[in-house]
Short mmCIF file of C-alpha atoms in Angstrom, two decimals:
data_model
loop_
_atom_site.label_atom_id
_atom_site.label_comp_id
_atom_site.label_asym_id
_atom_site.label_seq_id
_atom_site.Cartn_x
_atom_site.Cartn_y
_atom_site.Cartn_z
CA MET A 28 13.76 8.71 6.26
CA SER A 29 15.94 10.88 4.07
CA HIS A 30 16.14 8.78 0.93
CA ILE A 31 14.45 5.91 -0.90
CA ALA A 32 17.16 3.48 -2.05
CA THR A 33 15.28 0.16 -2.08
CA ILE A 34 11.66 -0.56 -3.03
CA LEU A 35 9.89 -3.87 -2.50
CA ALA A 36 6.89 -4.58 -4.75
CA LEU A 37 4.56 -7.51 -4.17
CA ALA A 38 3.35 -9.22 -7.34
CA ASP A 39 0.51 -11.51 -6.33
CA GLY A 40 -0.67 -12.46 -9.80
CA GLY A 41 -4.00 -10.72 -9.23
CA GLN A 42 -5.75 -7.96 -11.14
CA ALA A 43 -3.57 -5.22 -9.66
CA SER A 44 -0.16 -6.77 -10.37
CA ASP A 45 0.55 -4.65 -13.46
CA SER A 46 -0.58 -1.47 -11.71
CA VAL A 47 1.54 -2.24 -8.65
CA LEU A 48 4.66 -2.92 -10.71
CA LYS A 49 4.15 0.12 -12.95
CA ALA A 50 3.84 2.41 -9.89
CA ALA A 51 6.85 0.79 -8.23
CA LEU A 52 8.96 1.16 -11.37
CA GLY A 53 8.02 4.82 -11.71
CA LEU A 54 9.08 5.47 -8.12
CA SER A 55 12.31 3.50 -8.52
CA ARG A 56 13.19 5.77 -11.45
CA LYS A 57 12.19 8.89 -9.54
CA PHE A 58 14.46 8.00 -6.62
CA GLU A 59 17.07 6.01 -8.59
CA ALA A 60 16.25 3.14 -6.25
CA HIS A 61 16.66 -0.62 -6.62
CA LEU A 62 13.35 -2.42 -7.21
CA GLU A 63 12.86 -5.94 -5.90
CA VAL A 64 9.72 -7.79 -6.99
CA LEU A 65 8.51 -10.49 -4.61
CA HIS A 66 5.97 -13.21 -5.36
CA LEU A 67 4.60 -15.13 -2.39
CA ARG A 68 3.73 -18.65 -3.49
CA ALA A 69 1.31 -20.39 -1.16
CA ASP A 70 1.88 -24.00 -0.09
CA PRO A 71 -1.30 -25.84 -1.19
CA SER A 72 -0.94 -28.44 1.54
CA THR A 73 -1.41 -25.70 4.13
CA LEU A 74 -4.48 -24.25 2.41
CA VAL A 75 -6.82 -27.20 2.93
CA PRO A 76 -9.24 -26.24 5.69
CA ILE A 77 -9.71 -28.34 8.77
CA VAL A 78 -11.95 -31.17 7.64
CA GLY A 79 -14.35 -33.44 9.41
CA GLU A 80 -13.95 -37.19 9.66
CA GLY A 81 -16.55 -37.65 6.93
CA MET A 82 -14.33 -36.13 4.21
CA SER A 83 -12.71 -38.82 2.09
CA GLY A 84 -9.04 -38.91 1.23
CA ALA A 85 -9.93 -38.63 -2.44
CA LEU A 86 -11.84 -35.40 -1.82
CA VAL A 87 -8.93 -33.94 0.13
CA GLU A 88 -6.58 -34.83 -2.74
CA GLN A 89 -8.97 -33.21 -5.19
CA MET A 90 -9.00 -30.02 -3.10
CA ILE A 91 -5.20 -29.95 -2.94
CA GLU A 92 -4.96 -30.49 -6.70
CA SER A 93 -7.38 -27.64 -7.35
CA MET A 94 -5.48 -25.31 -5.02
CA THR A 95 -2.16 -26.31 -6.57
CA GLN A 96 -3.50 -25.35 -9.98
CA ALA A 97 -4.69 -21.98 -8.62
CA VAL A 98 -1.27 -21.33 -7.04
CA GLU A 99 0.49 -22.20 -10.32
CA THR A 100 -1.79 -19.86 -12.27
CA ARG A 101 -1.06 -17.04 -9.83
CA ALA A 102 2.67 -17.59 -10.04
CA LYS A 103 2.53 -17.62 -13.85
CA ARG A 104 0.57 -14.34 -13.98
CA ALA A 105 2.93 -12.70 -11.49
CA ARG A 106 6.00 -13.76 -13.46
CA GLU A 107 4.46 -12.54 -16.72
CA ALA A 108 3.77 -9.15 -15.11
CA TYR A 109 7.37 -9.01 -13.92
CA ASP A 110 8.75 -9.99 -17.34
CA ARG A 111 6.80 -7.11 -18.93
CA LEU A 112 8.32 -4.79 -16.33
CA ALA A 113 11.85 -6.16 -16.78
CA ALA A 114 11.62 -5.71 -20.55
CA GLU A 115 10.76 -2.05 -19.98
CA ALA A 116 13.60 -1.52 -17.51
CA PRO A 117 16.35 -4.08 -18.12
CA GLY A 118 18.80 -4.46 -15.28
CA ALA A 119 16.87 -2.23 -12.87
CA THR A 120 14.85 -4.91 -11.12
CA THR A 121 15.21 -8.30 -9.45
CA TRP A 122 12.71 -11.14 -9.00
CA ARG A 123 12.27 -13.31 -5.92
CA GLU A 124 9.79 -16.03 -5.14
CA VAL A 125 9.16 -17.35 -1.64
CA VAL A 126 7.08 -20.37 -0.65
CA GLY A 127 5.36 -20.27 2.71
CA PRO A 128 3.10 -18.11 4.89
CA GLY A 129 2.65 -14.77 3.11
CA PRO A 130 2.41 -12.43 6.13
CA ASP A 131 5.62 -13.80 7.67
CA SER A 132 7.47 -13.43 4.37
CA VAL A 133 6.25 -9.86 3.87
CA ALA A 134 7.30 -8.94 7.41
CA ALA A 135 10.79 -10.38 6.89
CA ALA A 136 11.37 -8.93 3.42
CA GLY A 137 9.84 -5.53 4.20
CA ARG A 138 12.11 -4.69 7.13
CA LEU A 139 15.13 -4.23 4.87
CA THR A 140 13.53 -1.95 2.31
CA ASP A 141 12.54 1.72 2.31
CA LEU A 142 9.06 1.30 0.84
CA VAL A 143 6.64 -1.57 0.31
CA VAL A 144 4.35 -1.30 -2.75
CA MET A 145 1.39 -3.66 -2.94
CA ALA A 146 -2.15 -4.07 -4.20
CA ARG A 147 -5.00 -2.33 -2.42
CA PRO A 148 -7.24 -5.06 -0.97
CA SER A 149 -10.27 -5.58 -3.18
CA GLY A 150 -12.52 -8.19 -4.73
CA GLU A 151 -12.08 -11.91 -4.28
CA ASP A 152 -8.48 -11.43 -3.10
CA SER A 153 -9.35 -8.98 -0.34
CA LEU A 154 -8.96 -11.39 2.60
CA THR A 155 -5.51 -12.56 1.51
CA GLN A 156 -4.42 -9.05 0.56
CA THR A 157 -5.67 -7.63 3.86
CA ALA A 158 -3.58 -10.18 5.78
CA LEU A 159 -0.52 -9.13 3.76
CA LEU A 160 -1.32 -5.46 4.28
CA ASP A 161 -1.64 -6.07 8.01
CA ALA A 162 1.87 -7.55 8.07
CA ALA A 163 3.30 -4.82 5.84
CA ILE A 164 1.93 -1.95 7.94
CA PHE A 165 2.39 -3.35 11.44
CA ASP A 166 5.32 -5.77 11.20
CA THR A 167 7.88 -4.08 8.91
CA GLY A 168 8.26 -0.61 10.42
CA ARG A 169 8.19 0.73 6.84
CA PRO A 170 5.75 2.87 4.87
CA VAL A 171 3.37 1.01 2.56
CA LEU A 172 1.98 2.27 -0.75
CA MET A 173 -1.27 0.60 -1.83
CA VAL A 174 -2.12 0.75 -5.54
CA PRO A 175 -5.63 0.03 -6.84
CA ALA A 176 -6.20 -2.32 -9.78
CA GLY A 177 -6.32 -0.45 -13.07
CA TYR A 178 -4.36 2.58 -11.88
CA SER A 179 -1.97 3.68 -14.63
CA GLY A 180 -1.11 7.29 -13.83
CA VAL A 181 2.03 8.77 -12.33
CA THR A 182 2.55 8.59 -8.58
CA GLY A 183 3.91 11.35 -6.36
CA ASP A 184 3.70 14.52 -8.46
CA ASN A 185 0.56 15.88 -6.73
CA ILE A 186 0.32 14.63 -3.14
CA VAL A 187 -2.41 15.13 -0.56
CA VAL A 188 -1.62 14.59 3.14
CA GLY A 189 -4.63 13.61 5.23
CA TRP A 190 -3.81 15.13 8.62
CA ASN A 191 -5.54 14.58 11.96
CA GLY A 192 -2.74 15.39 14.38
CA THR A 193 -2.17 11.80 15.57
CA ALA A 194 1.13 10.00 16.05
CA GLN A 195 0.24 7.77 13.09
CA SER A 196 -0.20 10.84 10.87
CA ALA A 197 3.14 12.21 12.04
CA ARG A 198 4.89 8.94 11.18
CA ALA A 199 3.28 8.90 7.76
CA VAL A 200 4.45 12.45 7.05
CA ALA A 201 7.99 11.63 8.20
CA ALA A 202 8.07 8.55 5.98
CA ALA A 203 6.72 10.57 3.05
CA LEU A 204 9.27 13.42 3.23
CA PRO A 205 11.32 12.12 0.27
CA PHE A 206 8.12 12.04 -1.80
CA LEU A 207 6.93 15.45 -0.60
CA ARG A 208 10.26 17.07 -1.46
CA GLN A 209 10.03 15.87 -5.05
CA ALA A 210 6.31 16.57 -5.55
CA LYS A 211 5.20 19.44 -7.76
CA GLN A 212 2.20 20.13 -5.51
CA VAL A 213 1.52 19.25 -1.85
CA THR A 214 -1.78 19.81 -0.08
CA VAL A 215 -2.54 19.25 3.60
CA LEU A 216 -6.18 18.32 4.18
CA THR A 217 -7.69 18.40 7.65
CA VAL A 218 -11.28 17.99 8.77
CA GLY A 219 -13.18 19.99 11.36
CA ASP A 220 -11.99 22.41 14.01
CA GLU A 221 -8.39 23.50 14.43
CA ASP A 222 -8.16 22.43 18.07
CA LYS A 223 -5.94 19.42 17.49
CA PRO A 224 -2.75 19.07 19.56
CA ALA A 225 -0.82 19.43 16.30
CA PRO A 226 -2.95 21.58 13.97
CA ALA A 227 -2.60 21.54 10.19
CA ALA A 228 -1.15 25.07 10.16
CA ALA A 229 1.70 23.82 12.36
CA LEU A 230 2.26 20.93 9.95
CA GLY A 231 2.50 23.48 7.14
CA ALA A 232 5.20 25.35 9.03
CA TYR A 233 7.03 22.08 9.76
CA LEU A 234 7.01 21.13 6.08
CA SER A 235 8.25 24.58 5.06
CA ARG A 236 11.38 23.97 7.13
CA HIS A 237 11.93 20.89 4.97
CA LYS A 238 11.79 23.11 1.87
CA ILE A 239 8.23 21.97 1.06
CA ASP A 240 5.57 24.60 0.39
CA PRO A 241 2.11 23.06 0.93
CA GLN A 242 -1.32 24.58 0.70
CA VAL A 243 -3.43 23.86 3.78
CA ILE A 244 -7.15 23.19 3.39
CA ARG A 245 -9.63 22.67 6.21
CA LEU A 246 -12.74 20.77 5.23
CA GLU A 247 -16.08 21.63 6.77
CA LEU A 248 -18.27 18.56 7.01
CA ALA A 249 -21.81 18.75 5.65
CA GLY A 250 -22.77 15.31 6.88
CA GLY A 251 -21.73 11.91 5.55
CA PRO A 252 -18.51 9.99 6.12
CA ILE A 253 -15.30 11.94 6.66
CA GLY A 254 -13.59 9.58 4.23
CA ARG A 255 -15.99 10.50 1.45
CA ALA A 256 -15.42 14.22 2.04
CA LEU A 257 -11.67 13.64 1.87
CA LEU A 258 -11.87 11.61 -1.34
CA ASP A 259 -14.17 14.16 -3.00
CA ARG A 260 -11.70 16.95 -2.29
CA ILE A 261 -8.74 14.79 -3.28
CA ALA A 262 -10.44 14.12 -6.62
CA SER A 263 -11.05 17.85 -7.13
CA LEU A 264 -7.33 18.47 -6.61
CA SER A 265 -6.39 15.86 -9.25
CA ALA A 266 -4.02 14.26 -6.74
CA ASP A 267 -2.02 11.18 -7.71
CA MET A 268 -1.09 10.03 -4.19
CA VAL A 269 -2.51 10.24 -0.67
CA VAL A 270 -0.46 10.11 2.55
CA MET A 271 -2.21 9.24 5.80
CA GLY A 272 -1.62 7.54 9.12
CA GLY A 273 -2.38 3.85 9.54
CA TYR A 274 -5.17 2.60 11.71
CA GLY A 275 -5.33 4.09 15.15
CA HIS A 276 -6.50 0.75 16.50
CA SER A 277 -4.03 -1.89 17.57
CA ARG A 278 -4.29 -4.16 14.55
CA LEU A 279 -5.74 -3.86 11.07
CA ARG A 280 -7.73 -7.05 11.42
CA GLU A 281 -9.60 -5.66 14.42
CA MET A 282 -11.12 -2.86 12.34
CA ILE A 283 -14.49 -4.52 11.90
CA LEU A 284 -16.38 -1.23 12.04
CA GLY A 285 -16.12 1.74 9.70
CA GLY A 286 -13.68 4.58 10.07
CA THR A 287 -11.99 7.09 7.82
CA THR A 288 -8.99 4.88 7.08
CA ARG A 289 -11.14 1.93 6.12
CA TYR A 290 -13.38 4.10 3.91
CA VAL A 291 -10.43 5.61 2.06
CA LEU A 292 -8.82 2.20 1.56
CA ALA A 293 -12.03 0.73 0.19
CA ASN A 294 -12.82 3.59 -2.17
CA ALA A 295 -9.65 5.45 -3.20
CA ALA A 296 -9.01 5.43 -6.94
CA LEU A 297 -5.36 6.46 -6.49
CA PRO A 298 -2.34 5.13 -4.56
CA VAL A 299 -2.50 5.54 -0.78
CA MET A 300 0.63 5.60 1.38
CA MET A 301 0.36 4.67 5.04
CA ALA A 302 2.65 4.24 8.00
CA HIS A 303 1.84 3.14 11.53
#
């Protein structure tokens, strides 16, 4: 990917909506890209769980009414977050609202954009956000930038690439080249021995051919999760963005055990960009 011309940001009306839109707007300015903000409005009639015969019609109606109210509140918060963004950058953004299954809508909208920006799954919204993240990473063919709630810094000036020599890492680096070219500082972080099929030193040489001059750091593990070691070093570098490969497993939802990717996603205090 040589250029970022279109960015899709998901405004879900949750705690991270403002952070997501602020990061997306900053990147749209950096790349002079069009920013489309998408709100996925759930259909309350599809949210009622399968019920037993003992559940009365009145109770079902009450559940639908409660869910409808929650959906309306979400939509209102998302639109308010967008209006604050639009007031800051008049004419640079567009708003779209889609009713229906969220993952399908993300997959469809994300395929015709250069970057998807969305909330990092967390808190009470984590199940819904994880389903959307699954669709964004695996069903769009596009890189995805996850922004944690409360993040208000810049994005993309000081980038760390988490490198393990896999195909997923290579795709993430390729997708991130426009970001890496514009960054003021790029660091390649790798863990353990340099016996990978594509070692970090070779990645450094590859990036130099793209007019990017990274520093390469190899972490020695002293016990504990690899993800924690990565995040500790990332924090010491004052990075404002991490690039790493998506899950090596077949689907995000199958990652029921730990793993470096899962640890970083759960604990990173800065935006994380992934590709699969």
